[in-house]
Structure formats: structure tokens, C-alpha cells
Amino acid sequence: MWIFIIFIVVCVVKILIDWWRPKTFPPGPRGLPIISNILDLKRLVKKTGSHGVAWCQLAKEYGPVVGLRLGLADPLIIVSGRQAVIEMLGRSEFDGRPNGFIFSHRTMGEKRGILFTDGKVWMDQRRFSLRCLKEFGWCGQTMENLILEDAESLKKIIEDTCKEGVVKNFSELTSLAVLNSLWSLLGGYRYDIAKCEPKILDTLRTLNNSIKDSNVSGGLINHLPFLRYIIPGLSGYNAITERYKQMWSFFADEVRSHKESRKLGVYRDLIDAYFKEIETHQHDTESYFNEMQLIAVLKDLFSAGVDTTNNSIGFTIGYLTIEPRVQAKVHEELDRVIGRENLPSIILRASMPYLNATLAEVLRLSNIGPTTIPHRATMDTKLNGYDIKKNYTILANLMSVHQDKEHWGDPENFRPERFIDDNGLFINDSWLIPFGAGRRKCLGEVLARNIHFLFVACLLQKFKFALPPGQNPPSMTGMDGFTLSPPVFNILITPR
């Protein structure tokens, strides 16, 4: 009896302590005991339309550093405004990744890979991946040729699709082509995108569903992980687990196939090179190179690379479809600099300031990644005068920087000219940080920018994009998820 009473008292005290906000804790809505700010956040997201806009609304109400408590998870700190964002991203004590349930569940019960690891695991996996991908030419002429090959294949598919009428989901057409450019480095071979192979299509759909049904805060299962035992279906745990298993199985099969077919001294791709790394460190008891880590690295590079790059292309075509004035100026520049028969080239990028400005404006306004991937404080510290305890989760609100009215003037408008100076040259504005900043800046930035530029240049060379007669322009605020994806709407595509 006494044990039960003591247990109840301890629980009540713990709930009250968690609910109480010290003066040095960042300001924010108080919330309710146990669930804390879960309902506050849910209402705000419903009202604003997305988590990204919700974070900006909280910043307007409470300031550049906002503190939330979401269920049983560690407190979530939202950092907004360029000064606070750049400071946070530049401090090594904020370079960790969250310890929440969902961040280990996604990689079979342990934090693995690159995206959601920190410390030695992250440094070793990141260093290897960067070195390996550079050796396989992701920044060179070979990679450019592969990207252009995929862009050419995509153009042929679009030409065939156009004959059947309007295109109803443009991003579905581009996703396989974007995947090919990345998978040639990771898995060493290329898919025939015209055949739409079921295995890879299923994997892409699983990835898309997983991203759309999640958010950077981790979701309900991360906030109240015990729900997976009580209501696994209603809490979303079953659906999440099934998607994670499907994705894991796809990459595990690729690793198994490579292991059976690899030849000594021959390195076809990142998978082969990783096996070599495992062998090199096989007697190192502190090594984090193993097959489970390899599967997680592939999953991370695939997920981050395909989704965000494909969304960048989708948003670009979307904005150009509803902004014919901008599209006409891009067409004119492409015709003048490259022509309609020559292939675009990275070397010629500097000669096309308006196309560069258009791509920059798309990344600014679309905010595909409204925040960085969650960070974690690795020690007790302070930010803007507030206490940030070890293991607090921290989000850098990039949307708040890209929507700052004092800097951009009219941030809500699509206006590429903001990135063009009086001499007609492209302005590389330091306030544009779609790939983050600091040591945890996206490692695939160079490849993503190259794919974005080459694909859009190839498509605009050959096609004109317009709304079908009678169709109203869609909202371009994007569809909420872990990232923002472009809206699905009909596009009339005609050859130029």
C-alpha cells in the first residue's frame, strides 16, 4: 500500500516539476501536465497550415528563443531570426542529435547512419561518405554527364506524357530521374526510368508517405512512446514501423547483393568502398563500420537526397507555371546563352544570373526544409540568456530567416530580381541558408544544387509550362511533413 502511495506521489511531483517553467527556461505556452504543449502545437499547426509557419508564429509571440515541452520527450527549443540561428548552428555544443524514441526506431533500435547520429559515429560516417562520394565524382564532369543523361531521359518521358494531355503529378515524373543520379554513386547502377520498376517505385512511395506523415519534432510516438504498447494502431506506431521495415529491407537487399557479387580490389560504388572500410577496421574494437551502419548510411543519403532535390525541382516548375513573366525571362536567357540544342553545363552557370536568381528565390520562398534537422545540446549552456540543458532538442527556424521582412522587404512575393544587382549580376545573399550552416550543414549541397540547376535548365530549354485553361493558380505554401513538398496540380506542358 505504502509503495503504491509513494509511487503516486513521485509521479505527481515529477509531473509538476516538468510542468513548472523556471525563469531561465525559454518563454512559450504553458501547456498541460503530462502532455504539455502537444495540444497547443496541434492547434497552431491546424491554424497556420504547417509546422514551419507555426514555429514562425511562436517566434512572433514569444521571441527568438521559444521553449516547448511535448509529452515525455526532452524539451524542444525553437530558435528563430538570423542572428540567433547562425549563433546556434555555429556552436559545437549544439551539434548533437536527439535521443528520442523515433530517432533510434527508424534505424532498427539504435541511432545509426549520418542524419541522426553525433559524436564519433557521425564524424566517421560523414568523413567516409564525403571522401567516397568525391572519389566517385559527385562534384566532377562524370557526375554532370550522369545528371544530364537522366535529364534527357526525363525529357523524353515528358514528351510522351504531353501527348496524353496535362500532367497531373509532375513530381512523380521527376523522382525516378533524380534517384538515378544519386543511386549511380551509392549502388553502382542505373534504373531504366521509362520502365518504372515496381521495386524502386514502391520504395519511393514508402519514402514519400513516411516524410509526409512525420515532422521534425518527432511526432506523437516520440512525445509519448508508451502509446505504442496501448494503441499501436491509433498512435501511428504500426504504420511507421511498417514503413521503416520496408525501407530497411530494400537497402539490406542491396547490401546483400553487393556482398555476393563484389570482387577483390574492385570498387563500383559507395557500398563496395564501405565493405573495404569494414575490413580495414575489423580489428578495431571502437570501430562503427559494420553492415547495419552501411544500411543506415544508404537510407540517410537516399532519403535526404531524393526528397529535397525532387521537391526543389517540383517547386521550381510550379512557380514558373504560375509566373509566366519569370518563365519567359528564363527562356530568353537559356536561348541566348546555351541555345535549344546544346546541353547545359555547370561551367555556364555563371553566365545565367537570372536562372540562378530564380532557383535561389524558389529555395527561399518554398522553404523545403523549414528548419534544420533537430539538434541536441551536448552540455548545459545558455542561448540568448536562457538555460539550455544537456539533451534539450533544438530546431533552427530557417523559414524565419527566409521570411524576414526587414531584410527581404516583400518576403511573401516570388521575385527573383531580389537576387540581381544593378549590373545584372547574381547576388549570393548570405541570408539564404536552405542547406543550413555550421558543421552539420547538409553534406549533399553541391550535388543537390547541380541536379537542381541542370534539370531545370534542360526542362526549360525544351518545354513551356502553363496552367490548363480555366484552372486557378494553386497555393504554393507546400504540403506539410518532415519537409515541405510542392502542391499537386495539373500542368499543361508543350514543346517549345
Short mmCIF file of C-alpha atoms in Angstrom, two decimals:
data_model
loop_
_atom_site.label_atom_id
_atom_site.label_comp_id
_atom_site.label_asym_id
_atom_site.label_seq_id
_atom_site.Cartn_x
_atom_site.Cartn_y
_atom_site.Cartn_z
CA MET A 1 0.00 0.00 0.00
CA TRP A 2 2.75 2.43 1.04
CA ILE A 3 4.77 1.56 -2.04
CA PHE A 4 1.78 2.45 -4.25
CA ILE A 5 1.25 5.78 -2.43
CA ILE A 6 4.96 6.65 -2.71
CA PHE A 7 4.84 5.81 -6.41
CA ILE A 8 1.83 8.11 -6.94
CA VAL A 9 3.50 10.94 -5.01
CA VAL A 10 6.71 10.59 -7.02
CA CYS A 11 4.74 10.66 -10.28
CA VAL A 12 2.77 13.76 -9.23
CA VAL A 13 5.96 15.56 -8.17
CA LYS A 14 7.65 14.63 -11.46
CA ILE A 15 4.66 15.91 -13.46
CA LEU A 16 4.61 19.21 -11.54
CA ILE A 17 8.37 19.69 -11.94
CA ASP A 18 8.14 19.07 -15.67
CA TRP A 19 5.16 21.40 -15.98
CA TRP A 20 6.75 24.22 -13.99
CA ARG A 21 8.76 26.71 -16.03
CA PRO A 22 11.81 28.25 -14.35
CA LYS A 23 12.51 31.91 -15.20
CA THR A 24 15.61 30.87 -17.11
CA PHE A 25 13.66 28.42 -19.32
CA PRO A 26 12.83 29.95 -22.74
CA PRO A 27 9.33 31.52 -22.94
CA GLY A 28 6.44 29.69 -24.54
CA PRO A 29 2.89 28.42 -23.94
CA ARG A 30 2.48 26.73 -20.55
CA GLY A 31 0.54 23.68 -21.75
CA LEU A 32 -0.98 20.92 -19.64
CA PRO A 33 0.54 18.37 -17.24
CA ILE A 34 1.90 15.18 -18.88
CA ILE A 35 1.02 16.10 -22.49
CA SER A 36 2.47 19.62 -22.00
CA ASN A 37 2.30 21.58 -25.31
CA ILE A 38 1.17 18.76 -27.62
CA LEU A 39 -2.36 20.17 -27.98
CA ASP A 40 -1.04 23.75 -28.26
CA LEU A 41 1.18 22.75 -31.15
CA LYS A 42 -1.53 20.69 -32.83
CA ARG A 43 -3.97 23.62 -32.74
CA LEU A 44 -1.35 26.03 -34.03
CA VAL A 45 -0.35 23.77 -36.94
CA LYS A 46 -4.01 23.34 -37.88
CA LYS A 47 -4.49 27.12 -37.79
CA THR A 48 -1.33 28.05 -39.73
CA GLY A 49 -1.22 25.09 -42.13
CA SER A 50 2.25 23.77 -41.38
CA HIS A 51 4.82 23.27 -38.64
CA GLY A 52 7.16 25.76 -40.32
CA VAL A 53 4.63 28.60 -40.16
CA ALA A 54 3.73 27.52 -36.61
CA TRP A 55 7.36 27.98 -35.49
CA CYS A 56 7.37 31.47 -37.03
CA GLN A 57 4.12 32.34 -35.24
CA LEU A 58 5.61 31.24 -31.91
CA ALA A 59 8.67 33.42 -32.58
CA LYS A 60 6.45 36.46 -33.21
CA GLU A 61 4.64 35.87 -29.91
CA TYR A 62 7.48 34.82 -27.62
CA GLY A 63 10.76 35.93 -29.23
CA PRO A 64 13.79 34.37 -30.95
CA VAL A 65 14.15 31.50 -28.45
CA VAL A 66 10.96 29.59 -27.60
CA GLY A 67 10.67 26.61 -25.24
CA LEU A 68 8.13 23.81 -25.68
CA ARG A 69 7.55 20.64 -23.71
CA LEU A 70 6.00 17.85 -25.76
CA GLY A 71 4.88 14.92 -23.64
CA LEU A 72 7.68 12.88 -22.09
CA ALA A 73 10.32 13.91 -24.62
CA ASP A 74 13.13 16.31 -23.77
CA PRO A 75 12.15 20.00 -24.11
CA LEU A 76 12.08 21.39 -27.66
CA ILE A 77 13.70 24.78 -28.23
CA ILE A 78 12.81 26.77 -31.38
CA VAL A 79 15.48 29.26 -32.45
CA SER A 80 14.38 31.98 -34.91
CA GLY A 81 15.89 35.03 -36.57
CA ARG A 82 19.20 35.09 -38.43
CA GLN A 83 21.39 36.20 -35.53
CA ALA A 84 20.18 33.50 -33.13
CA VAL A 85 20.05 30.82 -35.84
CA ILE A 86 23.61 31.44 -37.04
CA GLU A 87 24.91 31.54 -33.47
CA MET A 88 23.21 28.27 -32.56
CA LEU A 89 24.36 26.45 -35.70
CA GLY A 90 27.92 27.67 -35.20
CA ARG A 91 28.30 26.41 -31.62
CA SER A 92 29.69 22.89 -31.21
CA GLU A 93 27.70 22.24 -28.03
CA PHE A 94 24.55 22.20 -30.19
CA ASP A 95 25.88 19.67 -32.73
CA GLY A 96 24.26 16.62 -31.13
CA ARG A 97 21.19 14.76 -32.35
CA PRO A 98 18.08 13.99 -30.25
CA ASN A 99 17.81 10.85 -28.14
CA GLY A 100 14.05 10.44 -28.64
CA PHE A 101 12.49 7.04 -29.35
CA ILE A 102 11.70 7.69 -33.01
CA PHE A 103 15.28 8.64 -33.90
CA SER A 104 16.59 5.21 -32.97
CA HIS A 105 13.48 3.29 -34.04
CA ARG A 106 13.99 4.44 -37.66
CA THR A 107 17.28 2.51 -37.80
CA MET A 108 16.29 -0.69 -36.05
CA GLY A 109 16.55 0.34 -32.40
CA GLU A 110 19.87 2.18 -32.38
CA LYS A 111 20.95 5.59 -33.70
CA ARG A 112 22.85 4.75 -36.87
CA GLY A 113 23.89 6.45 -40.11
CA ILE A 114 24.65 10.14 -40.65
CA LEU A 115 21.49 12.23 -40.25
CA PHE A 116 20.55 11.39 -36.66
CA THR A 117 23.89 10.42 -35.08
CA ASP A 118 26.55 12.53 -33.38
CA GLY A 119 29.99 12.17 -31.83
CA LYS A 120 32.40 9.62 -33.28
CA VAL A 121 29.67 7.69 -35.12
CA TRP A 122 28.61 10.79 -37.05
CA MET A 123 32.14 12.04 -37.70
CA ASP A 124 33.37 8.68 -39.02
CA GLN A 125 30.34 8.05 -41.24
CA ARG A 126 30.27 11.61 -42.59
CA ARG A 127 34.01 11.72 -43.27
CA PHE A 128 33.90 8.39 -45.10
CA SER A 129 30.83 9.32 -47.16
CA LEU A 130 32.26 12.67 -48.26
CA ARG A 131 35.59 11.16 -49.24
CA CYS A 132 33.98 8.26 -51.04
CA LEU A 133 31.43 10.29 -52.97
CA LYS A 134 34.09 12.77 -54.10
CA GLU A 135 36.26 9.89 -55.32
CA PHE A 136 33.32 8.64 -57.37
CA GLY A 137 32.99 12.06 -58.98
CA TRP A 138 29.91 13.65 -57.43
CA CYS A 139 31.38 17.13 -57.99
CA GLY A 140 33.06 16.48 -61.35
CA GLN A 141 32.44 16.00 -65.03
CA THR A 142 31.40 12.36 -64.65
CA MET A 143 28.57 13.29 -62.30
CA GLU A 144 27.47 16.13 -64.59
CA ASN A 145 27.25 13.74 -67.52
CA LEU A 146 25.14 11.30 -65.49
CA ILE A 147 22.77 14.06 -64.39
CA LEU A 148 22.37 15.27 -67.96
CA GLU A 149 21.71 11.71 -69.12
CA ASP A 150 18.87 11.43 -66.61
CA ALA A 151 17.55 14.87 -67.59
CA GLU A 152 17.49 13.78 -71.25
CA SER A 153 15.59 10.61 -70.33
CA LEU A 154 13.13 12.69 -68.35
CA LYS A 155 12.54 14.98 -71.33
CA LYS A 156 11.60 12.01 -73.48
CA ILE A 157 9.15 10.76 -70.86
CA ILE A 158 7.58 14.22 -70.62
CA GLU A 159 7.26 14.41 -74.40
CA ASP A 160 5.34 11.13 -74.40
CA THR A 161 3.21 12.20 -71.43
CA CYS A 162 2.33 15.51 -73.06
CA LYS A 163 0.67 13.71 -75.94
CA GLU A 164 -1.89 12.31 -73.49
CA GLY A 165 -2.83 15.75 -72.17
CA VAL A 166 -1.98 17.60 -68.97
CA VAL A 167 0.49 16.23 -66.41
CA LYS A 168 -1.27 15.61 -63.10
CA ASN A 169 1.65 14.94 -60.74
CA PHE A 170 4.87 16.39 -62.09
CA SER A 171 6.98 15.36 -59.07
CA GLU A 172 6.24 11.69 -59.72
CA LEU A 173 7.84 12.04 -63.15
CA THR A 174 10.99 13.68 -61.81
CA SER A 175 11.55 11.50 -58.72
CA LEU A 176 12.95 8.48 -60.60
CA ALA A 177 15.29 10.66 -62.66
CA VAL A 178 16.61 12.36 -59.51
CA LEU A 179 17.01 8.98 -57.84
CA ASN A 180 19.14 7.69 -60.72
CA SER A 181 21.67 10.49 -60.39
CA LEU A 182 22.21 9.63 -56.73
CA TRP A 183 21.90 5.84 -56.91
CA SER A 184 24.65 5.54 -59.52
CA LEU A 185 27.04 6.71 -56.78
CA LEU A 186 25.56 4.66 -53.97
CA GLY A 187 24.54 1.42 -55.66
CA GLY A 188 26.63 1.47 -58.83
CA TYR A 189 23.89 1.03 -61.42
CA ARG A 190 21.09 2.97 -63.05
CA TYR A 191 17.41 2.21 -63.40
CA ASP A 192 15.56 2.47 -66.67
CA ILE A 193 13.21 5.26 -65.58
CA ALA A 194 10.93 4.65 -68.55
CA LYS A 195 10.11 1.16 -67.23
CA CYS A 196 9.02 2.39 -63.78
CA GLU A 197 10.30 -0.74 -62.00
CA PRO A 198 7.85 -1.72 -59.22
CA LYS A 199 10.50 -2.32 -56.54
CA ILE A 200 12.02 1.14 -56.73
CA LEU A 201 8.61 2.79 -57.22
CA ASP A 202 7.33 1.13 -54.03
CA THR A 203 10.40 2.32 -52.15
CA LEU A 204 9.91 5.89 -53.40
CA ARG A 205 6.24 5.85 -52.41
CA THR A 206 7.13 4.50 -48.97
CA LEU A 207 9.69 7.28 -48.58
CA ASN A 208 7.20 9.95 -49.66
CA ASN A 209 4.49 8.66 -47.31
CA SER A 210 6.94 8.48 -44.44
CA ILE A 211 8.06 12.08 -44.95
CA LYS A 212 4.54 13.45 -45.38
CA ASP A 213 3.26 11.70 -42.25
CA SER A 214 6.08 12.90 -39.98
CA ASN A 215 7.51 16.17 -38.71
CA VAL A 216 10.81 17.39 -37.26
CA SER A 217 9.55 17.34 -33.67
CA GLY A 218 9.30 13.54 -33.86
CA GLY A 219 5.53 13.16 -33.70
CA LEU A 220 3.19 11.64 -31.12
CA ILE A 221 5.13 8.39 -30.68
CA ASN A 222 8.28 10.34 -29.90
CA HIS A 223 6.45 12.53 -27.36
CA LEU A 224 4.53 9.70 -25.68
CA PRO A 225 6.37 6.48 -26.65
CA PHE A 226 4.40 4.30 -24.20
CA LEU A 227 1.38 4.66 -26.54
CA ARG A 228 2.92 2.04 -28.83
CA TYR A 229 2.03 -0.56 -26.22
CA ILE A 230 -1.51 0.72 -25.62
CA ILE A 231 -2.81 1.90 -29.00
CA PRO A 232 -0.20 0.88 -31.61
CA GLY A 233 -2.64 1.43 -34.47
CA LEU A 234 -4.23 4.74 -33.45
CA SER A 235 -0.89 6.24 -32.36
CA GLY A 236 0.59 5.58 -35.79
CA TYR A 237 3.23 3.21 -34.44
CA ASN A 238 2.23 0.27 -36.65
CA ALA A 239 2.24 2.31 -39.87
CA ILE A 240 5.56 3.97 -39.00
CA THR A 241 7.19 0.65 -38.14
CA GLU A 242 5.99 -0.99 -41.35
CA ARG A 243 7.42 1.83 -43.47
CA TYR A 244 10.74 1.71 -41.65
CA LYS A 245 10.94 -2.04 -42.20
CA GLN A 246 10.14 -1.71 -45.92
CA MET A 247 12.85 0.91 -46.41
CA TRP A 248 15.36 -1.06 -44.35
CA SER A 249 14.62 -4.24 -46.29
CA PHE A 250 15.22 -2.52 -49.64
CA PHE A 251 18.71 -1.33 -48.67
CA ALA A 252 19.55 -4.55 -46.82
CA ASP A 253 18.82 -6.46 -50.06
CA GLU A 254 21.13 -4.12 -52.00
CA VAL A 255 23.91 -4.62 -49.45
CA ARG A 256 23.44 -8.40 -49.54
CA SER A 257 23.55 -8.43 -53.35
CA HIS A 258 26.74 -6.36 -53.40
CA LYS A 259 28.36 -8.60 -50.83
CA GLU A 260 27.74 -11.64 -53.02
CA SER A 261 28.90 -10.03 -56.28
CA ARG A 262 31.84 -7.84 -55.19
CA LYS A 263 35.35 -8.61 -56.40
CA LEU A 264 38.56 -8.03 -54.50
CA GLY A 265 40.13 -4.68 -55.39
CA VAL A 266 37.15 -3.54 -57.50
CA TYR A 267 35.10 -0.66 -56.10
CA ARG A 268 31.99 0.03 -58.16
CA ASP A 269 30.27 2.38 -55.74
CA LEU A 270 29.90 3.51 -52.13
CA ILE A 271 28.66 0.09 -50.99
CA ASP A 272 31.80 -1.68 -52.24
CA ALA A 273 34.01 1.01 -50.70
CA TYR A 274 32.19 0.65 -47.39
CA PHE A 275 32.85 -3.10 -47.31
CA LYS A 276 36.54 -2.28 -47.74
CA GLU A 277 36.27 0.12 -44.80
CA ILE A 278 34.67 -2.60 -42.66
CA GLU A 279 37.58 -4.91 -43.46
CA THR A 280 40.14 -2.20 -42.69
CA HIS A 281 38.63 -1.66 -39.22
CA GLN A 282 37.71 -5.28 -38.44
CA HIS A 283 40.21 -5.49 -35.55
CA ASP A 284 39.32 -2.08 -34.14
CA THR A 285 37.02 -2.64 -31.18
CA GLU A 286 35.90 1.01 -31.27
CA SER A 287 35.01 0.99 -34.96
CA TYR A 288 31.49 1.95 -36.05
CA PHE A 289 31.89 0.49 -39.53
CA ASN A 290 29.57 -2.51 -39.93
CA GLU A 291 26.77 -3.68 -42.21
CA MET A 292 23.99 -2.20 -40.07
CA GLN A 293 25.70 1.18 -40.25
CA LEU A 294 26.08 0.77 -44.02
CA ILE A 295 22.36 0.16 -44.46
CA ALA A 296 21.59 3.23 -42.33
CA VAL A 297 24.03 5.42 -44.30
CA LEU A 298 22.42 4.35 -47.60
CA LYS A 299 18.96 5.04 -46.19
CA ASP A 300 20.02 8.50 -44.99
CA LEU A 301 21.72 9.56 -48.22
CA PHE A 302 18.84 8.20 -50.30
CA SER A 303 16.09 9.78 -48.17
CA ALA A 304 17.69 13.21 -47.81
CA GLY A 305 18.99 13.43 -51.37
CA VAL A 306 15.96 12.26 -53.34
CA ASP A 307 13.21 14.02 -51.40
CA THR A 308 14.65 17.51 -51.03
CA THR A 309 16.16 17.69 -54.53
CA ASN A 310 12.99 16.43 -56.18
CA ASN A 311 10.94 18.94 -54.18
CA SER A 312 13.27 21.74 -55.33
CA ILE A 313 12.61 20.86 -58.97
CA GLY A 314 8.87 20.47 -58.33
CA PHE A 315 8.56 23.86 -56.63
CA THR A 316 10.59 25.50 -59.41
CA ILE A 317 8.32 24.19 -62.16
CA GLY A 318 5.31 25.07 -60.02
CA TYR A 319 6.35 28.70 -59.55
CA LEU A 320 7.31 29.09 -63.21
CA THR A 321 3.94 27.65 -64.24
CA ILE A 322 2.03 30.32 -62.32
CA GLU A 323 4.57 33.08 -63.08
CA PRO A 324 4.76 33.23 -66.93
CA ARG A 325 6.70 36.52 -66.80
CA VAL A 326 9.57 34.87 -64.92
CA GLN A 327 9.42 31.77 -67.12
CA ALA A 328 9.71 33.92 -70.26
CA LYS A 329 12.83 35.64 -68.89
CA VAL A 330 14.42 32.27 -68.07
CA HIS A 331 13.58 31.03 -71.58
CA GLU A 332 15.20 34.11 -73.11
CA GLU A 333 18.39 33.70 -71.07
CA LEU A 334 18.68 29.99 -71.87
CA ASP A 335 18.16 30.62 -75.60
CA ARG A 336 20.77 33.38 -75.60
CA VAL A 337 23.46 31.61 -73.55
CA ILE A 338 23.01 27.94 -74.48
CA GLY A 339 20.52 27.67 -77.31
CA ARG A 340 17.91 24.95 -77.62
CA GLU A 341 20.11 22.17 -78.98
CA ASN A 342 23.24 22.35 -76.80
CA LEU A 343 23.27 20.68 -73.40
CA PRO A 344 23.51 22.92 -70.32
CA SER A 345 26.75 22.85 -68.35
CA ILE A 346 27.84 23.78 -64.84
CA ILE A 347 30.60 25.86 -66.43
CA LEU A 348 27.95 28.11 -67.98
CA ARG A 349 26.05 28.64 -64.73
CA ALA A 350 27.79 31.95 -64.01
CA SER A 351 26.60 33.24 -67.40
CA MET A 352 22.96 32.81 -66.42
CA PRO A 353 22.32 35.16 -63.48
CA TYR A 354 18.55 35.22 -63.93
CA LEU A 355 18.19 31.43 -63.83
CA ASN A 356 20.41 31.37 -60.72
CA ALA A 357 18.28 34.10 -59.16
CA THR A 358 15.11 32.14 -59.95
CA LEU A 359 16.47 28.96 -58.34
CA ALA A 360 17.58 30.95 -55.29
CA GLU A 361 14.15 32.59 -54.97
CA VAL A 362 12.47 29.18 -55.17
CA LEU A 363 14.65 27.84 -52.35
CA ARG A 364 13.97 30.96 -50.26
CA LEU A 365 10.21 31.08 -50.68
CA SER A 366 9.39 27.35 -50.78
CA ASN A 367 11.33 26.58 -47.57
CA ILE A 368 11.52 22.86 -48.36
CA GLY A 369 13.34 22.40 -45.09
CA PRO A 370 11.60 24.99 -42.85
CA THR A 371 14.01 24.05 -40.07
CA THR A 372 17.21 22.14 -39.80
CA ILE A 373 17.12 18.51 -38.74
CA PRO A 374 16.76 18.55 -34.92
CA HIS A 375 19.92 19.30 -32.94
CA ARG A 376 20.67 18.35 -29.32
CA ALA A 377 22.59 20.21 -26.64
CA THR A 378 25.55 18.05 -25.60
CA MET A 379 26.10 20.03 -22.37
CA ASP A 380 24.42 22.58 -20.14
CA THR A 381 24.80 26.03 -21.71
CA LYS A 382 22.98 29.29 -22.42
CA LEU A 383 21.46 30.85 -25.54
CA ASN A 384 20.17 34.43 -25.58
CA GLY A 385 20.36 34.42 -21.79
CA TYR A 386 18.21 31.29 -21.35
CA ASP A 387 19.32 27.99 -19.84
CA ILE A 388 19.64 25.20 -22.38
CA LYS A 389 20.18 21.96 -20.50
CA LYS A 390 22.00 18.93 -21.82
CA ASN A 391 19.80 16.80 -24.14
CA TYR A 392 17.35 19.60 -24.94
CA THR A 393 16.26 19.29 -28.59
CA ILE A 394 16.83 22.42 -30.69
CA LEU A 395 15.40 23.46 -34.07
CA ALA A 396 16.92 26.24 -36.17
CA ASN A 397 13.98 28.00 -37.82
CA LEU A 398 15.33 28.67 -41.33
CA MET A 399 11.92 29.87 -42.54
CA SER A 400 12.12 32.79 -40.11
CA VAL A 401 15.36 33.91 -41.82
CA HIS A 402 13.95 33.49 -45.32
CA GLN A 403 10.75 35.37 -44.40
CA ASP A 404 12.38 38.26 -42.50
CA LYS A 405 10.54 41.38 -43.67
CA GLU A 406 13.26 43.82 -42.63
CA HIS A 407 15.82 42.12 -44.86
CA TRP A 408 13.73 40.98 -47.84
CA GLY A 409 11.15 43.79 -47.91
CA ASP A 410 8.38 41.72 -49.52
CA PRO A 411 9.27 38.14 -48.47
CA GLU A 412 5.82 36.80 -49.39
CA ASN A 413 6.28 37.63 -53.09
CA PHE A 414 8.03 35.50 -55.71
CA ARG A 415 10.56 37.96 -57.11
CA PRO A 416 13.87 36.58 -58.48
CA GLU A 417 15.06 40.15 -59.16
CA ARG A 418 15.92 40.49 -55.46
CA PHE A 419 18.99 38.33 -56.26
CA ILE A 420 20.14 40.54 -59.19
CA ASP A 421 22.31 43.64 -58.64
CA ASP A 422 22.34 46.89 -60.63
CA ASN A 423 24.90 45.42 -63.03
CA GLY A 424 22.72 42.41 -63.82
CA LEU A 425 24.89 40.03 -61.79
CA PHE A 426 23.68 37.35 -59.38
CA ILE A 427 23.75 38.26 -55.68
CA ASN A 428 24.85 35.45 -53.38
CA ASP A 429 22.85 36.64 -50.36
CA SER A 430 24.14 35.32 -47.02
CA TRP A 431 20.58 35.34 -45.65
CA LEU A 432 19.71 32.44 -47.92
CA ILE A 433 20.61 29.27 -45.99
CA PRO A 434 18.38 26.43 -47.30
CA PHE A 435 21.10 23.84 -46.57
CA GLY A 436 21.75 25.07 -43.04
CA ALA A 437 25.07 26.28 -41.66
CA GLY A 438 27.88 25.18 -39.37
CA ARG A 439 29.40 21.73 -39.01
CA ARG A 440 26.10 19.97 -39.56
CA LYS A 441 25.37 21.72 -42.84
CA CYS A 442 23.93 19.37 -45.49
CA LEU A 443 26.80 17.32 -46.97
CA GLY A 444 24.95 16.89 -50.28
CA GLU A 445 24.61 20.61 -51.03
CA VAL A 446 26.91 20.65 -54.07
CA LEU A 447 25.24 17.64 -55.69
CA ALA A 448 21.74 18.96 -54.91
CA ARG A 449 22.50 22.36 -56.43
CA ASN A 450 23.98 20.77 -59.56
CA ILE A 451 20.99 18.48 -60.10
CA HIS A 452 18.57 21.36 -59.47
CA PHE A 453 20.33 23.63 -61.97
CA LEU A 454 20.89 21.06 -64.73
CA PHE A 455 17.40 19.52 -64.57
CA VAL A 456 15.61 22.87 -64.63
CA ALA A 457 17.83 24.19 -67.42
CA CYS A 458 17.19 21.09 -69.54
CA LEU A 459 13.43 21.20 -68.99
CA LEU A 460 13.10 24.93 -69.68
CA GLN A 461 15.14 24.57 -72.85
CA LYS A 462 12.58 22.25 -74.38
CA PHE A 463 9.23 22.96 -72.72
CA LYS A 464 6.78 25.65 -71.79
CA PHE A 465 4.75 25.14 -68.62
CA ALA A 466 1.29 26.65 -68.13
CA LEU A 467 -1.95 26.16 -66.24
CA PRO A 468 -4.69 24.37 -68.21
CA PRO A 469 -7.49 26.70 -69.40
CA GLY A 470 -9.88 27.53 -66.59
CA GLN A 471 -7.64 26.30 -63.76
CA ASN A 472 -6.91 28.75 -60.94
CA PRO A 473 -3.33 29.11 -59.68
CA PRO A 474 -2.70 26.75 -56.76
CA SER A 475 -1.39 27.83 -53.36
CA MET A 476 2.38 27.36 -53.29
CA THR A 477 2.70 27.14 -49.50
CA GLY A 478 3.54 23.45 -49.84
CA MET A 479 2.28 20.28 -48.19
CA ASP A 480 3.39 19.78 -44.60
CA GLY A 481 5.59 16.92 -43.45
CA PHE A 482 9.19 16.39 -42.35
CA THR A 483 9.91 18.61 -45.35
CA LEU A 484 7.55 20.76 -47.42
CA SER A 485 6.57 19.22 -50.76
CA PRO A 486 5.12 21.10 -53.76
CA PRO A 487 1.35 21.08 -54.31
CA VAL A 488 -0.09 18.57 -56.76
CA PHE A 489 -1.90 20.30 -59.61
CA ASN A 490 -2.42 19.94 -63.35
CA ILE A 491 0.22 21.40 -65.64
CA LEU A 492 -0.08 21.88 -69.39
CA ILE A 493 3.34 21.15 -70.92
CA THR A 494 4.04 21.99 -74.54
CA PRO A 495 7.27 21.64 -76.56
CA ARG A 496 8.95 24.92 -77.46
#
